[in-house]
Coordinates of C-alpha atoms in Angstrom, one line a residue:
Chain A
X17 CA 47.3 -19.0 -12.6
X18 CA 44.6 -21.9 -12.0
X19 CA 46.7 -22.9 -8.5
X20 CA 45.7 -19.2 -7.0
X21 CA 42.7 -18.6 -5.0
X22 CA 43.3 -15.0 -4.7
X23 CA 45.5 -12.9 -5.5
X24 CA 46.0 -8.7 -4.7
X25 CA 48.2 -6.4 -6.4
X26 CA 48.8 -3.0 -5.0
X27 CA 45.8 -3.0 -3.2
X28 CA 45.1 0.4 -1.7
X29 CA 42.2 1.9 0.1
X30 CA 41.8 5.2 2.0
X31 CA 39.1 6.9 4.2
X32 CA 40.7 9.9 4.5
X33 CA 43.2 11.9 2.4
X34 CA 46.6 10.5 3.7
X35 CA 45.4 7.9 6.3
X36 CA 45.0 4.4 5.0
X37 CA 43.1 1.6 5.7
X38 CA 44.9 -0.5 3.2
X39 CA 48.0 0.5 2.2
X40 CA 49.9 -1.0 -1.7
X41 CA 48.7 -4.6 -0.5
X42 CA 50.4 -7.6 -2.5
X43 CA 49.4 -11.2 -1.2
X44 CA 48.8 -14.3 -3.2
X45 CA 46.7 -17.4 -1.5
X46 CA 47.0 -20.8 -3.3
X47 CA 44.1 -23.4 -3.6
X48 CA 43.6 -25.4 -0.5
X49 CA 45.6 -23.7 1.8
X50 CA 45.2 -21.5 5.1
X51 CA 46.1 -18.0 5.5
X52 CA 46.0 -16.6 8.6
X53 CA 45.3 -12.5 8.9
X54 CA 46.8 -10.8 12.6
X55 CA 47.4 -7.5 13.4
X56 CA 46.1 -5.2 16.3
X57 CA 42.8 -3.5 15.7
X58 CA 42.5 -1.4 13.4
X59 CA 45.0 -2.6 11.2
X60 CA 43.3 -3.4 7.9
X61 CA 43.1 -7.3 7.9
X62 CA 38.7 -7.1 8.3
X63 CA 39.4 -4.6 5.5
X64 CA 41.0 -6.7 3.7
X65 CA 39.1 -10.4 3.4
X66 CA 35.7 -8.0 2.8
X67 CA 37.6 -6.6 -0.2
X68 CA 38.0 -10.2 -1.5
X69 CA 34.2 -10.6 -2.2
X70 CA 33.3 -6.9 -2.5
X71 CA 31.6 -5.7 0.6
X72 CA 34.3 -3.3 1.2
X73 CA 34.9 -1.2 -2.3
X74 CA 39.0 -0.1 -2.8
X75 CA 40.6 2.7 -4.7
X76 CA 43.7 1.7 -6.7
X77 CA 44.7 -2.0 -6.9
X78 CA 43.3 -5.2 -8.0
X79 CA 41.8 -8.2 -6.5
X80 CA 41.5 -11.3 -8.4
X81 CA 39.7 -14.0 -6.9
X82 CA 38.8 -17.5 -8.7
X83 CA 39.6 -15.9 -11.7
X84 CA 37.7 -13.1 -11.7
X85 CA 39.5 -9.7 -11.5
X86 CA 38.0 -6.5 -9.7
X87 CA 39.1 -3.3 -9.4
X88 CA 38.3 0.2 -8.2
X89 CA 35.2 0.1 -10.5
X90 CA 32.3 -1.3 -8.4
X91 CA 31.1 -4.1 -10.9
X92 CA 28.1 -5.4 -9.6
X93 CA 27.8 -8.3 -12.2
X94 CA 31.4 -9.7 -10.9
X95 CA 30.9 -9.4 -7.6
X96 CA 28.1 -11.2 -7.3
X97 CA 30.1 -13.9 -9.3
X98 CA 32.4 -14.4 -6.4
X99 CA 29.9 -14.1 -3.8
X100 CA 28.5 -17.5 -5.1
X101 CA 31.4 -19.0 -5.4
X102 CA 32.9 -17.4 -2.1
X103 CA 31.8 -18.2 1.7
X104 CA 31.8 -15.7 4.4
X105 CA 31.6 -15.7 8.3
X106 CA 31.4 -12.9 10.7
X107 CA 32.2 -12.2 13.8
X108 CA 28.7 -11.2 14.9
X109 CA 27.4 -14.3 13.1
X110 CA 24.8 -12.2 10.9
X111 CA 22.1 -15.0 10.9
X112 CA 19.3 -13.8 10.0
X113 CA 17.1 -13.5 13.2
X114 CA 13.3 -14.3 11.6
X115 CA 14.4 -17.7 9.7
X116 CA 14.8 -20.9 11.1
X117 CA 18.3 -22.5 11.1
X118 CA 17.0 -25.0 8.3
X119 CA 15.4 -21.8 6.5
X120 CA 19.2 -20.0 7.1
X121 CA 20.7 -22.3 5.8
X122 CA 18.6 -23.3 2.7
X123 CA 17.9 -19.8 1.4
X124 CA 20.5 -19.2 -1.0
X125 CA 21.3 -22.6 -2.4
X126 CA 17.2 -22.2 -3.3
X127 CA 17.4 -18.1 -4.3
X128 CA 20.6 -18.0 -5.6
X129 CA 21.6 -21.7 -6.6
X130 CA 17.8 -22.7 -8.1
X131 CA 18.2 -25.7 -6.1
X132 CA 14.9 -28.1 -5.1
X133 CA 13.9 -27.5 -1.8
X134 CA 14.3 -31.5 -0.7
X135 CA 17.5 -31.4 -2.1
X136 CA 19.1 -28.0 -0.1
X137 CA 16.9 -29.1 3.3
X138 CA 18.8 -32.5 2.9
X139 CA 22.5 -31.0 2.4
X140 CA 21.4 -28.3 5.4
X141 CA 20.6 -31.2 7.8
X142 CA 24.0 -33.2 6.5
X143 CA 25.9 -30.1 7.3
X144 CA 24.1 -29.6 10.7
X145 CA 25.0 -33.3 12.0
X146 CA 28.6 -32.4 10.6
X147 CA 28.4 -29.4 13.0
X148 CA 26.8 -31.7 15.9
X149 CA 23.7 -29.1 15.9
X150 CA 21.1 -31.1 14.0
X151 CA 18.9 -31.3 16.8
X152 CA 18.7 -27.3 16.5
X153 CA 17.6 -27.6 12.8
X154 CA 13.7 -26.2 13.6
X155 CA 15.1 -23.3 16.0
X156 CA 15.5 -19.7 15.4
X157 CA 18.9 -18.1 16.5
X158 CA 18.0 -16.5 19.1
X159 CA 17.6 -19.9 21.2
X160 CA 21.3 -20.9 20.1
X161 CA 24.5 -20.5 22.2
X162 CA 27.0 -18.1 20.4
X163 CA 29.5 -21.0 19.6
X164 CA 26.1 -23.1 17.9
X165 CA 24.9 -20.1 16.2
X166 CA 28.8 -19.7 14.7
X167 CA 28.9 -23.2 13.9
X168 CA 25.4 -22.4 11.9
X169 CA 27.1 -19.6 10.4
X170 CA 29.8 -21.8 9.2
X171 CA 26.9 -24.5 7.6
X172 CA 25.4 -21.4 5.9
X173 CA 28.5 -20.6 3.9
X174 CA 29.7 -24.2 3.4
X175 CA 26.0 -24.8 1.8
X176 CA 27.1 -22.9 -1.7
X177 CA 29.7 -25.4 -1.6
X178 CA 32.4 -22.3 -2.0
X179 CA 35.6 -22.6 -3.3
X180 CA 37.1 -20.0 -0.8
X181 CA 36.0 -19.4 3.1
X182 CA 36.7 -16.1 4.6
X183 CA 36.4 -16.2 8.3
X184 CA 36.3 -12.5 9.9
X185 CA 37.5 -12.7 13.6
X186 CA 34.8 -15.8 13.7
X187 CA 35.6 -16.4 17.7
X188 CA 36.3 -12.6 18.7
X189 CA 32.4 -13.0 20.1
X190 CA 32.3 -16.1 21.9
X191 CA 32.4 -17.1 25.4
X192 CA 36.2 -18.6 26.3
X193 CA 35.0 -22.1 26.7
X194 CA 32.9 -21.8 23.2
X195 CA 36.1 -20.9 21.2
X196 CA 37.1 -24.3 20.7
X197 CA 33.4 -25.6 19.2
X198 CA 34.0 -23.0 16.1
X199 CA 37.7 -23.7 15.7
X200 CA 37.5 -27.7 15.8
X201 CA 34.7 -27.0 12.8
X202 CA 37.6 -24.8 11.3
X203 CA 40.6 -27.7 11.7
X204 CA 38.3 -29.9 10.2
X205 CA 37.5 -28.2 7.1
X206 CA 41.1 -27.4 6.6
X207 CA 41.9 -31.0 6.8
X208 CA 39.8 -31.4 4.3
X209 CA 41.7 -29.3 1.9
X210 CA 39.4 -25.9 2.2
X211 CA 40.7 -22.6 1.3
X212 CA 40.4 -20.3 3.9
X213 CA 41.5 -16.8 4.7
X214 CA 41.2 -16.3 8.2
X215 CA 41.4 -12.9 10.6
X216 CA 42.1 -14.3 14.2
X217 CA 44.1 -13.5 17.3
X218 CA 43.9 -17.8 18.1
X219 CA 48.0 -18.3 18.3
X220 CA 47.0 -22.0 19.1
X221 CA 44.7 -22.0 15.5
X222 CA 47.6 -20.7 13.5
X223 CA 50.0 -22.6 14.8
X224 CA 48.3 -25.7 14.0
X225 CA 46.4 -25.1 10.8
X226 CA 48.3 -22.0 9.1
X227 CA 50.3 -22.1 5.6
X228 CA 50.7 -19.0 5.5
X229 CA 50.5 -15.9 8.7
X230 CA 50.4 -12.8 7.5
X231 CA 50.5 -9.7 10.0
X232 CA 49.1 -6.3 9.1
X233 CA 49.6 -3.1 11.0
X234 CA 48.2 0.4 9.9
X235 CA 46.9 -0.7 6.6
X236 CA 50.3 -2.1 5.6
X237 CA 51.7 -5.9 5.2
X238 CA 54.3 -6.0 8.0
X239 CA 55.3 -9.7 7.1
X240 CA 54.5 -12.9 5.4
X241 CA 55.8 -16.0 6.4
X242 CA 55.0 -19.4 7.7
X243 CA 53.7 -19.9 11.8
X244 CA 56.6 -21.9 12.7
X245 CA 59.2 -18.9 11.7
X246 CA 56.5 -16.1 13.0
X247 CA 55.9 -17.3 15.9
X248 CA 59.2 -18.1 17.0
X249 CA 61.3 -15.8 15.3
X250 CA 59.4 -12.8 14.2
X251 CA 61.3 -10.8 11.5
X252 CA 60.4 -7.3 12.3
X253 CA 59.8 -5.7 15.7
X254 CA 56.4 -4.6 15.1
X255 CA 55.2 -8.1 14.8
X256 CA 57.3 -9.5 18.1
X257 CA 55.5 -6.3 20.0
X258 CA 52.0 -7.9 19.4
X259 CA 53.2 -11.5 20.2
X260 CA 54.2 -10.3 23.2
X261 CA 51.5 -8.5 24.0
X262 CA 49.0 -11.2 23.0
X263 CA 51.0 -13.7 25.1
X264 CA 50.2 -11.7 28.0
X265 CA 46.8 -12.2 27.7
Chain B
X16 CA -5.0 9.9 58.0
X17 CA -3.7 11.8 55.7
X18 CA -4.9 9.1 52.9
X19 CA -8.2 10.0 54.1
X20 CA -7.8 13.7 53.4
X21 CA -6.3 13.1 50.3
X22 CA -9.2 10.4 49.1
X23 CA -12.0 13.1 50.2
X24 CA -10.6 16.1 48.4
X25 CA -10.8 13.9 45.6
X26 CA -13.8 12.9 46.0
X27 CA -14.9 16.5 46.2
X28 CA -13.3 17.4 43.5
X29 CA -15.0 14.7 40.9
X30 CA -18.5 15.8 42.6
X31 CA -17.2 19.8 41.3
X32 CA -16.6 18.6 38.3
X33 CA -20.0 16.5 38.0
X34 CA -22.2 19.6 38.9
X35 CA -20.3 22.1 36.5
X36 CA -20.8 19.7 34.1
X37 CA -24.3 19.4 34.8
X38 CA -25.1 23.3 34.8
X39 CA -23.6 23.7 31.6
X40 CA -25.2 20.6 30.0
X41 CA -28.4 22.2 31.6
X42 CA -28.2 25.2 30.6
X43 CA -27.6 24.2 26.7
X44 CA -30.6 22.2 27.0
X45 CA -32.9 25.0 28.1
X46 CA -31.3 27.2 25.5
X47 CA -31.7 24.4 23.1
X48 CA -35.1 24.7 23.6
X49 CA -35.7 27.8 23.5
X50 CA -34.4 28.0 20.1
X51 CA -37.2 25.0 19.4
X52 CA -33.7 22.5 19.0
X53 CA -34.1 20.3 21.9
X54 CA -31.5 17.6 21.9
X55 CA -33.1 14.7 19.4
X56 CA -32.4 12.8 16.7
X57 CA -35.7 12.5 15.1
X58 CA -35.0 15.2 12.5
X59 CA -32.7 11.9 10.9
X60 CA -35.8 11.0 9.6
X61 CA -36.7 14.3 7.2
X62 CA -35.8 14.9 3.8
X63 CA -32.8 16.3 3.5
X64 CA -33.7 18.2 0.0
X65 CA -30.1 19.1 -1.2
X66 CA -28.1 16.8 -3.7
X67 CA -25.4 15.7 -3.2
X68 CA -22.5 15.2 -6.2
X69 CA -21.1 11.9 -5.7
X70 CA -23.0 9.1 -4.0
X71 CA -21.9 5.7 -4.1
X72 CA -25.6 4.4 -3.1
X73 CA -28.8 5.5 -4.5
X74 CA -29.4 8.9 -3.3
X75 CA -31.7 12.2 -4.1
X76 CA -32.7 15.3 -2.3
X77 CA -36.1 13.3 -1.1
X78 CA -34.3 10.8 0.8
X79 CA -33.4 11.2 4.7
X80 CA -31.1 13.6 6.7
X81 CA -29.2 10.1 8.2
X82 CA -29.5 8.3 4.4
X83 CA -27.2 12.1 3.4
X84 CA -24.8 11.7 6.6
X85 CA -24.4 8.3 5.6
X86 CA -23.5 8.9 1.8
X87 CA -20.7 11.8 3.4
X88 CA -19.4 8.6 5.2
X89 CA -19.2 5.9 2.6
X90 CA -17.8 9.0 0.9
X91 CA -14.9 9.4 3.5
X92 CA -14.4 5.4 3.4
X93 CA -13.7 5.5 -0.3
X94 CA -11.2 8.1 -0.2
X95 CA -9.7 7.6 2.4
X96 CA -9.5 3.5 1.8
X97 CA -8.2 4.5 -1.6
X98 CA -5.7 6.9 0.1
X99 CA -4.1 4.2 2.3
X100 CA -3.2 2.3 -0.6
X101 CA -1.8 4.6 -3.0
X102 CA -0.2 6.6 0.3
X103 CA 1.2 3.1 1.1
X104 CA 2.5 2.4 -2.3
X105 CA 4.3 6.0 -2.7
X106 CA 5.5 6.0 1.1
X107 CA 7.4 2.3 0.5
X108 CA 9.0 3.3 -2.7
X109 CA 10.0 6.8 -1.7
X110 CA 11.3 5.2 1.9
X111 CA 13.1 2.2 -0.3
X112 CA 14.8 5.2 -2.4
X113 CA 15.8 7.2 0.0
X114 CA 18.1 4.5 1.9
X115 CA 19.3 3.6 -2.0
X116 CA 23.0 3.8 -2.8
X117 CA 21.2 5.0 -6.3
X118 CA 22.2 8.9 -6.1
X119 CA 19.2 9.7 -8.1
X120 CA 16.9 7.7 -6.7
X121 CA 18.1 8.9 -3.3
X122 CA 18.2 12.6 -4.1
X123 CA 14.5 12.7 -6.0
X124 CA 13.2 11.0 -3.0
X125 CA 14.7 13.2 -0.5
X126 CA 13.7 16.8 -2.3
X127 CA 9.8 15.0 -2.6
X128 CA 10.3 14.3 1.3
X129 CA 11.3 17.6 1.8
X130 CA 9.2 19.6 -0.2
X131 CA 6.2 17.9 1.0
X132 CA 7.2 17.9 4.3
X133 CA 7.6 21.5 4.8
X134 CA 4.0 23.0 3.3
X135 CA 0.5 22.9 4.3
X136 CA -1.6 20.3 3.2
X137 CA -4.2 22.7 2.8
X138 CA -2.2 24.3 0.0
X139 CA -1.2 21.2 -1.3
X140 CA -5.1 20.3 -2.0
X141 CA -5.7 23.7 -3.6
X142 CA -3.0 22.9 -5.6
X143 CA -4.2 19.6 -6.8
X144 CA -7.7 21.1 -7.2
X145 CA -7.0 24.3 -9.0
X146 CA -4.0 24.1 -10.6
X147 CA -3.4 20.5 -11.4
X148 CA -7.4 19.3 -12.3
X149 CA -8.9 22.7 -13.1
X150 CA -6.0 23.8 -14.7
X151 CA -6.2 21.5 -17.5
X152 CA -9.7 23.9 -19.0
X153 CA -10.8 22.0 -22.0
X154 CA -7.5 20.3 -22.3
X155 CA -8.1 16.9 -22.2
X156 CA -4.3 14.8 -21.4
X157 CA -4.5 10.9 -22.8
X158 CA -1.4 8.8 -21.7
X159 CA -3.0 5.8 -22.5
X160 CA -6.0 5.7 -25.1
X161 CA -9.0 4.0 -24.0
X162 CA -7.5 3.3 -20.3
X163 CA -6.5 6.4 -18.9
X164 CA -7.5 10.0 -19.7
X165 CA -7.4 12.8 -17.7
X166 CA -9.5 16.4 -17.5
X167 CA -11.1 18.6 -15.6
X168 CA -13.6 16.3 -15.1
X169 CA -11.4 13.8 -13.4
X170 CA -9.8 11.0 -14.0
X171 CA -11.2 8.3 -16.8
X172 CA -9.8 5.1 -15.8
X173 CA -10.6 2.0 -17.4
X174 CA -14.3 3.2 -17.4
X175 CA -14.0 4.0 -13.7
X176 CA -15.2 7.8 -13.6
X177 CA -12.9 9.4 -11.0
X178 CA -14.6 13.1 -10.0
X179 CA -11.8 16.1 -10.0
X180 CA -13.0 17.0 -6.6
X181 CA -12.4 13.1 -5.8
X182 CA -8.7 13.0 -7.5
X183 CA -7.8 15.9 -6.3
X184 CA -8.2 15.0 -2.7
X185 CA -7.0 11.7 -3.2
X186 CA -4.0 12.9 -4.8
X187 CA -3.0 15.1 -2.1
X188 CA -3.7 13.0 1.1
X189 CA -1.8 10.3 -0.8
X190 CA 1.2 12.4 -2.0
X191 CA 1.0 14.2 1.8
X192 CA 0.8 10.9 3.8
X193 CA 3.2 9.4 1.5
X194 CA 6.3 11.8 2.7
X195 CA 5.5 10.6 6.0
X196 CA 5.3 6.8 5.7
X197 CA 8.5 7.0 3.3
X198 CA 10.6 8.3 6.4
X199 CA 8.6 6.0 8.9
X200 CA 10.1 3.1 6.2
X201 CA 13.2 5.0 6.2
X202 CA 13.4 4.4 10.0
X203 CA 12.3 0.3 10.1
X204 CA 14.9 0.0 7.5
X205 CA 17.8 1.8 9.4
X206 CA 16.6 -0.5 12.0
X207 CA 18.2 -3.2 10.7
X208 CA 22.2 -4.0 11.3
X209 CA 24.3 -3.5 8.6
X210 CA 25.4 -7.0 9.5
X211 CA 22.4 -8.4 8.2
X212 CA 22.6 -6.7 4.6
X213 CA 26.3 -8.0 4.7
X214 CA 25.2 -11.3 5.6
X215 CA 22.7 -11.6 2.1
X216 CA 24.8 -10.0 -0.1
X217 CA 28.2 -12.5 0.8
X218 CA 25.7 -15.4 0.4
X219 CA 25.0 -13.8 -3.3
X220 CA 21.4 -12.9 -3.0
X221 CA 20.7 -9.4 -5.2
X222 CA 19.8 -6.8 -3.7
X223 CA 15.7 -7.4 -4.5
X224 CA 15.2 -10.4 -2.7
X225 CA 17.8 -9.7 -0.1
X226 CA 15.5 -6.8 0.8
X227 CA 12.3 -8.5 0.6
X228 CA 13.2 -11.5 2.4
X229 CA 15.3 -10.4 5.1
X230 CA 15.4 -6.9 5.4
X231 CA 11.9 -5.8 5.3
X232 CA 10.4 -9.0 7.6
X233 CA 12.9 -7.5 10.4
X234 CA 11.8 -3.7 9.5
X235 CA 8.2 -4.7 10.1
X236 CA 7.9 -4.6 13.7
X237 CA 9.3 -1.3 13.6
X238 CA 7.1 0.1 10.9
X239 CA 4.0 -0.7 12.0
X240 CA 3.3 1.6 14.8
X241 CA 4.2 4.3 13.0
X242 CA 2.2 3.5 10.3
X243 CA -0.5 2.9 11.8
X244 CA -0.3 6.7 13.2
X245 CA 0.2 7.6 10.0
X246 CA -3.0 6.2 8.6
X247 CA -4.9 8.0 11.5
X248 CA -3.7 11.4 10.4
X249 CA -4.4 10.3 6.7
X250 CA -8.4 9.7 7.7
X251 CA -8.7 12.6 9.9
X252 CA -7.0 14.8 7.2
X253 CA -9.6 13.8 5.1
X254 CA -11.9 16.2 6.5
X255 CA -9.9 19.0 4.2
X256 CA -12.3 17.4 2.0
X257 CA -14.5 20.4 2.2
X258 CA -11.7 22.7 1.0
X259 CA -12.0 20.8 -3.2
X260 CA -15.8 20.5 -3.1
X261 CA -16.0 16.9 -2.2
X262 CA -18.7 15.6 -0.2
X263 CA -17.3 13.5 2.9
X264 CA -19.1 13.1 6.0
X265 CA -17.7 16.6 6.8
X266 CA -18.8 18.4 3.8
X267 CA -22.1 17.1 4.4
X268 CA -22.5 17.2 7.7
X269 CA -21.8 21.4 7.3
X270 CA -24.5 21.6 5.3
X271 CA -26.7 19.5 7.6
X272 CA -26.2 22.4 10.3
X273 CA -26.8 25.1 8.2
X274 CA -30.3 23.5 6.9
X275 CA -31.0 22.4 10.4
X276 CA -29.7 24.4 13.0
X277 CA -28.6 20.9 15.1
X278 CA -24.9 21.7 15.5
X279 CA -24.5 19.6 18.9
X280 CA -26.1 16.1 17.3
X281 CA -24.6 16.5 14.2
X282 CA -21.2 17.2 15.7
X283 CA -21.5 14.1 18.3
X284 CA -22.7 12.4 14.8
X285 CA -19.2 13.3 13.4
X286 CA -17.4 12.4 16.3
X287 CA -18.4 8.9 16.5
X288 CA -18.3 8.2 13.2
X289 CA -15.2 9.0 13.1
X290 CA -13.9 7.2 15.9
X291 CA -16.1 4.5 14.5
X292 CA -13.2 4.7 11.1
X293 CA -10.2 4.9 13.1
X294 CA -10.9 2.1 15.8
X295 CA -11.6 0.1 12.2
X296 CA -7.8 1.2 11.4
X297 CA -6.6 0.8 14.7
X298 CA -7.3 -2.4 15.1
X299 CA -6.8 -3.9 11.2
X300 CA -3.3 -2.5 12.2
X301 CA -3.2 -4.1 15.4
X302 CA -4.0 -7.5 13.6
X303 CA -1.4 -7.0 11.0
X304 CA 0.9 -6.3 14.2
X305 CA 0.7 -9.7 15.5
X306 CA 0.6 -11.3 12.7
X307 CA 4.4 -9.9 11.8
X308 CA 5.0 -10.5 15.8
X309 CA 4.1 -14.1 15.2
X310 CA 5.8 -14.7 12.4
X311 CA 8.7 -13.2 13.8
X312 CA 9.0 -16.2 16.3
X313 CA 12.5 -15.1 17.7
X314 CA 11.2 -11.7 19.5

């Protein structure tokens, strides 16, 4: 039990009577490995890693993360348990507009964590050099490229110090050449023995950093397996479809 | 060429305008004076000889027509300053509820919107007067002995004599405005991208301070002008005044005309001083404005 990050047992949500959004989901991700979540849109896998710290509420199933067990029953005491435990980036970034990057990034260790205000302001700006922004650290936002304001994003989450990183399509906004900033930020955390549950459609990114790829289609789990055997050899058809038509690209 | 045609039919146009103006203006004056009411003010000066019910300054029936006018205006001031606030307080609350995922919250706040929304505030005041105040007979309701007791009398609050006519009107423009400034809060709040609630609650911030420190900073800028239309309508309702008995600068300034007969001064009297109260508004507003503009660095 104290090797598994998270874990989901028949996992089910839906939005309408017969269509679902997750469909009996059943996944397990160990400490300090990578999974990788692909599937074309609409498929679930955002759905899914926002069900793991409670933004997006389910109807039957579990979800067990660090521990601590959810279920249909929105309890707002647990959930808020595994958001300080558990980091989250978005595709849009979500930074919030009227606070300097310092101020984004110290909020919560200070609200949430009680920490001294020297003492977050000092792990911010450590963070920041690790992310080559710490010249940025008295900006707002809005004077940030996309790929610096991701790689803020990222220093935001990491300042909790969480035990789990969910990344939700984290590149899907960025310019092509920008990509690369945010996912070298990514390699290097997962070198570093992170868990992380990523959404992505970067082949290159799971290839390299994966344990685990695990491709979703219509709220369902097509298949689970490692990158080397689902990127060469996809199992099911469904899955060598959207390689194809992502290699195309 | 045609410019030129264009500018002079203008021109003769304003000049039409001028001399109507000045035939009419003419013509009141002569009539004015007929009547023995040519247009002064030096009738300020005289005792106004009626008493007035609630002064906050030093005032009796000996003192000036202007000292009266200007009790009916520090009269208006206090109600409607009072108004603002408690307006403010019930408009944020009611606005925070209604975008609550609390069902009850949400659903009390929307049938107060509603309700209040869709009568007259005319009727409301009635209400309040009659029904809630004068209502009570010789009931006298104490919540809180020694702090708070309410009657027909008013409102007994920590020694602080509130009239009925007073509470009543305050009640109302409060309760009124408040519907209104709970859906302009409504609307700042919706403002806001989802992505930005998301983005406090995954970093574990409850919902309180997620609200306070990032929500409602961003709502601001969208608030405020609405709000500050808002207030307007609050100050200028205030002139419903009349309707409970209270004496604001309209009240007073009715009884003025009927004891004087000087319905064009004392209406340019009212005018300006009430454009006098809401340039004060406007521009408070306009500070606040920039202040949230500035401290909102990224717009």
């Amino acid at each position: 039990m104290d090797h598994i990050a998270v874990r989901t047992k028949k996992l089910s949500k839906s939005y309408t009577q017969g269509l679902y959004a997750l469909d009996d989901i059943s996944i397990q991700v160990d400490h300090g490995k990578v999974l990788v979540v692909m599937g074309p849109s609409g498929s679930g896998k955002s759905t899914l890693i926002r069900t793991f710290n409670g933004l997006e509420p389910f109807d039957e199933g579990e979800v067990n993360v660090l521990g601590i067990q959810i279920d249909s029953t929105y309890d707002e005491r647990k959930i808020r348990k595994i958001r300080k435990r558990v980091g989250m980036v978005f595709q849009q970034f979500n930074l919030f507009p009227h606070l300097s990057i310092l101020e984004n990034i110290t909020l919560a260790p200070i609200q949430v964590q009680k920490r001294r205000p020297i003492e977050a302001e000092e792990h911010a700006m450590h963070l920041l050099s690790q992310m080559g922004i710490a010249t940025h650290s008295s900006k707002y936002p809005s004077q940030l490229s996309g790929g610096e304001q991701q790689r803020v994003a990222i220093a935001r989450a990491l300042a909790l110090k969480p035990e789990l990183l969910l990344f939700d399509e984290p590149t899907s906004a960025l310019d092509p050449e920008r990509v690369n900033e945010v996912l070298d930020v990514m390699r290097r955390l997962a070198k570093q023995g992170m868990t992380m549950v990523v959404v992505t459609h970067e082949v290159a990114f799971a290839k390299e950093v994966a344990d685990q790829v695990l491709f979703m289609d219509a709220g369902k789990v097509i298949e689970t397996s490692t990158p080397d055997l689902f990127f060469s050899n996809a199992q099911h058809e469904r899955s060598r479809r959207f390689l194809n038509q992502i290699e195309k690209k | 060429m045609k410019q030129f045609n264009k500018l002079y039919f203008q021109l003769a146009l304003l000049a039409a305008v001028f001399i109507l103006l000045a035939i009419l203006i003419n013509n009141l004056t002569i009539n004015l004076s007929r009547a023995g009411l040519e247009f002064s003010f030096s009738w300020l000066y005289r005792p106004a000889s009626f008493a007035l019910a609630e002064h906050p300054l030093p005032y009796s029936p000996s003192d000036s027509y202007a000292w009266a006018l200007f009790m009916g205006w520090l009269n208006s001031l206090k109600v409607i300053i009072v108004s603002l606030f408690l307006a403010t307080c019930i408009g944020v609350f009611m606005g925070l509820a209604r975008t609550s995922n609390n069902t009850i919250l949400n659903f009390t706040s929307a049938i107060y919107i509603t309700i209040i929304r869709q009568t007259p505030l005319l009727l409301q005041l009635m209400f309040w007067y009659f029904v809630a105040f004068l209502g009570l007979r010789d009931n006298t309701f104490t919540p809180l002995k020694g702090i708070l007791s309410i009657s027909n009398q008013g409102i007994e609050l920590l020694g602080l004599n509130l009239s009925s006519e007073f509470s009543a009107l305050l009640f109302g423009l409060s309760v009124f405005a408040g519907a209104y400034i709970a859906e302009v809060v409504r609307g700042g709040i919706l403002s806001v991208s989802t992505g930005q609630w998301e983005a406090f609650r995954s970093l574990g911030l409850p919902e309180s301070s997620g609200l306070y420190k990032i929500i409602i900073p961003q709502a601001l800028p969208a608030i405020i002008p609405g709000l500050t239309s808002q207030y307007l309508n609050l100050a200028k309702n205030s002139t419903l005044a009349i309707a409970v008995g209270y004496s604001d600068i309209y009240a007073v300034n009715d009884t003025v005309i009927n004891q004087t007969g000087r319905a064009v001064e004392s209406f340019i009297i009212l005018l300006v001083s009430f454009l006098i109260l809401n340039l004060i508004i406007t521009n408070g507003m306009e500070i606040i404005n920039r202040m949230t503009l500035n401290t909102n660095k990224y717009q």
